[in-house]
């Protein structure tokens, strides 16, 4: 199974700041990567798929990049509504699909 | 619009069977994979299994033979059944749509507590 290692586990940032979250796969996943946002008490919501494609309706301040085993999610100009946990998921080699442990983003 | 909603028991006793129904609207089950994912304090987000648009299934080996996924396309429903429940199965269970480019829609989830 492909293991997904996400960092950092938690992050504190100010409004307007740019934030980057990293995800490393245990082997090449050929851009088969998605990012999700989960607000407290809610289900995960797809932000990015195919490593860098924005899901419908997602604000353009979110972007994804990377290749091979290293991927990142960037949030430009952090807004208060971006406070949430973020998860990466690989779907290149399934089953099983595997998720990162998550990054909890808070406001400073 | 696309909607998914899970319904199931809030409390299940250890060793018993969990049954959850996912009712969908706004799309056809014969056009999409449907996934089951759970979120537990111990393991975070964990993929459990899926049923393909054609009706075949795949399961996470972590659940071995405990898990079964099925559907009723006439009722727009997908079913999860998992037996031999343990306290560590306590968590939120989600159904979600998709699979080849992420899971694009999720249900609200159903909280399941395994306790006597």
XYZ file of C-alpha atoms in Angstrom:
224
model
C 0.000 0.000 0.000
C 1.140 3.559 -0.688
C 1.740 5.568 2.485
C 0.975 9.305 2.542
C 2.969 11.509 4.922
C 1.563 14.978 5.458
C 3.251 17.958 7.100
C 2.952 19.914 9.227
C 0.397 18.302 11.526
C -0.762 21.743 12.612
C -0.223 25.257 11.406
C -1.023 28.709 12.703
C -1.173 31.621 10.246
C -2.467 35.184 10.014
C -5.211 36.527 7.777
C -3.826 37.414 4.354
C -0.821 35.135 4.742
C 0.183 32.425 2.251
C 0.137 28.887 3.627
C 1.702 25.732 2.205
C 0.941 22.147 3.228
C 3.083 19.262 2.026
C 2.289 15.636 1.234
C 4.822 12.943 0.438
C 3.936 9.562 -1.055
C 5.954 6.407 -0.356
C 6.277 5.886 -4.111
C 5.556 7.730 -7.330
C 1.815 8.416 -7.655
C 1.983 10.158 -11.044
C -0.176 13.111 -9.979
C -2.958 10.846 -8.732
C -3.508 13.101 -5.740
C -6.437 14.978 -4.260
C -6.678 17.561 -1.488
C -9.695 17.911 0.803
C -10.829 20.540 3.269
C -12.766 19.489 6.368
C -14.369 22.029 8.679
C -15.291 20.990 12.235
C -18.345 18.753 12.309
C -18.548 18.588 8.513
C -17.566 16.086 5.851
C -14.423 16.480 3.731
C -14.841 18.581 0.597
C -12.771 18.113 -2.548
C -10.508 21.070 -3.335
C -7.939 19.780 -5.824
C -7.688 16.662 -7.987
C -4.989 15.378 -10.345
C -2.544 17.251 -8.087
C -3.248 20.671 -9.615
C -6.832 20.857 -10.960
C -9.275 23.005 -9.025
C -12.627 21.356 -8.256
C -15.751 23.237 -9.335
C -16.562 26.175 -7.107
C -13.298 26.189 -5.175
C -11.796 29.678 -4.783
C -8.750 30.399 -6.923
C -6.633 31.204 -3.848
C -6.257 27.430 -3.490
C -3.713 25.738 -5.728
C -1.932 22.419 -5.916
C 1.424 21.456 -7.340
C 3.998 18.707 -7.320
C 4.991 15.525 -9.068
C 6.441 12.113 -8.352
C 6.291 11.630 -4.605
C 6.137 15.274 -3.439
C 3.004 17.432 -3.549
C 1.822 20.641 -1.962
C -1.335 22.647 -1.365
C -1.000 26.420 -1.264
C -3.544 28.860 0.089
C -2.949 32.458 -0.954
C -4.286 35.353 1.099
C -5.673 33.262 3.961
C -9.304 33.976 4.837
C -11.096 33.212 8.123
C -13.281 30.635 6.353
C -10.151 28.639 5.472
C -9.728 27.529 9.098
C -10.124 23.774 8.753
C -8.229 20.519 8.516
C -6.704 19.562 5.175
C -6.050 16.041 3.912
C -4.246 14.617 0.920
C -5.307 11.358 -0.736
C -3.666 9.217 -3.373
C -5.810 7.447 -5.952
C -3.093 6.418 -8.398
C -2.781 2.899 -6.988
C -5.947 1.480 -5.532
C -7.218 -0.414 -3.741
C -6.632 0.851 -1.232
C -6.998 4.599 -1.549
C -4.889 6.152 1.197
C -5.102 9.452 3.026
C -2.598 11.632 4.830
C -3.057 12.174 8.563
C -4.171 15.757 8.036
C -3.052 19.307 8.773
C -5.044 21.454 11.178
C -4.946 25.105 10.129
C -5.728 27.762 12.711
C -5.626 31.551 12.779
C -2.805 33.244 14.616
C -28.188 18.880 -7.379
C -26.001 16.056 -6.157
C -26.853 14.917 -2.638
C -25.795 11.983 -0.488
C -27.172 11.152 2.938
C -26.203 8.372 5.312
C -28.632 6.865 7.787
C -27.811 4.331 10.410
C -27.816 3.500 14.113
C -25.950 5.755 16.472
C -25.066 2.954 18.866
C -24.052 -0.623 18.156
C -22.988 -3.256 20.636
C -19.634 -5.002 20.318
C -19.735 -8.158 18.163
C -22.918 -6.939 16.466
C -23.452 -5.900 12.840
C -23.444 -2.322 11.571
C -25.810 -1.410 8.739
C -25.733 1.995 7.071
C -27.698 3.214 4.062
C -26.532 5.963 1.715
C -29.369 7.531 -0.263
C -28.324 9.610 -3.251
C -30.021 12.050 -5.597
C -29.017 14.119 -8.592
C -27.083 11.366 -10.353
C -27.265 7.686 -11.256
C -25.492 4.942 -9.315
C -24.895 3.196 -12.630
C -22.623 6.045 -13.736
C -20.331 6.455 -10.721
C -18.259 4.522 -8.223
C -19.617 4.866 -4.693
C -17.202 4.799 -1.784
C -17.376 4.193 1.944
C -14.869 6.040 4.116
C -14.716 6.226 7.867
C -12.986 8.626 10.237
C -11.877 7.298 13.585
C -9.821 8.802 16.401
C -7.281 6.037 16.012
C -6.714 5.944 12.248
C -8.098 9.180 10.821
C -9.653 8.931 7.367
C -9.730 5.320 6.236
C -11.038 4.020 2.935
C -13.269 0.998 3.470
C -14.445 -0.082 0.033
C -16.375 0.797 -3.081
C -18.999 -0.443 -5.464
C -18.360 0.259 -9.113
C -20.900 1.708 -11.522
C -21.312 -1.811 -12.907
C -21.978 -3.277 -9.460
C -18.727 -5.073 -8.613
C -17.001 -4.325 -5.325
C -13.533 -3.866 -3.818
C -12.679 -3.813 -0.146
C -9.846 -2.655 2.053
C -8.068 -5.783 3.250
C -7.983 -4.206 6.737
C -11.617 -5.196 7.064
C -11.037 -8.689 5.711
C -14.332 -10.527 5.447
C -16.231 -8.280 7.881
C -17.416 -5.812 5.250
C -20.059 -5.977 2.541
C -21.173 -3.223 0.156
C -24.250 -3.510 -2.037
C -26.816 -1.286 -3.718
C -30.372 -0.951 -4.931
C -30.296 1.204 -8.035
C -34.103 1.430 -8.171
C -34.049 3.140 -4.778
C -30.823 5.099 -5.371
C -29.319 3.496 -2.285
C -25.946 2.034 -1.383
C -25.528 -0.173 1.673
C -22.674 -0.889 4.045
C -22.748 -3.899 6.343
C -19.925 -4.697 8.702
C -20.028 -7.458 11.266
C -18.077 -8.350 14.404
C -17.874 -4.735 15.509
C -15.228 -3.668 18.023
C -14.922 -0.534 20.119
C -12.211 0.734 17.757
C -14.816 0.822 14.958
C -16.321 3.876 16.678
C -16.244 6.842 14.330
C -18.007 8.742 11.579
C -18.958 6.774 8.474
C -19.257 8.550 5.125
C -20.407 7.606 1.686
C -18.820 9.494 -1.181
C -18.998 9.579 -4.948
C -16.141 9.101 -7.343
C -12.785 7.395 -7.426
C -10.748 8.137 -10.522
C -10.133 11.801 -9.707
C -10.829 12.097 -6.026
C -14.133 11.833 -4.232
C -16.136 14.793 -5.463
C -19.230 14.619 -3.245
C -19.602 13.329 0.291
C -22.520 12.691 2.583
C -22.833 14.437 5.928
C -21.661 11.293 7.711
C -23.214 9.204 10.456
C -21.630 8.880 13.891
C -21.422 5.291 15.090
C -20.496 4.387 18.652
C -19.614 0.802 19.454
C -20.308 0.228 23.120
C -22.174 -2.094 25.418
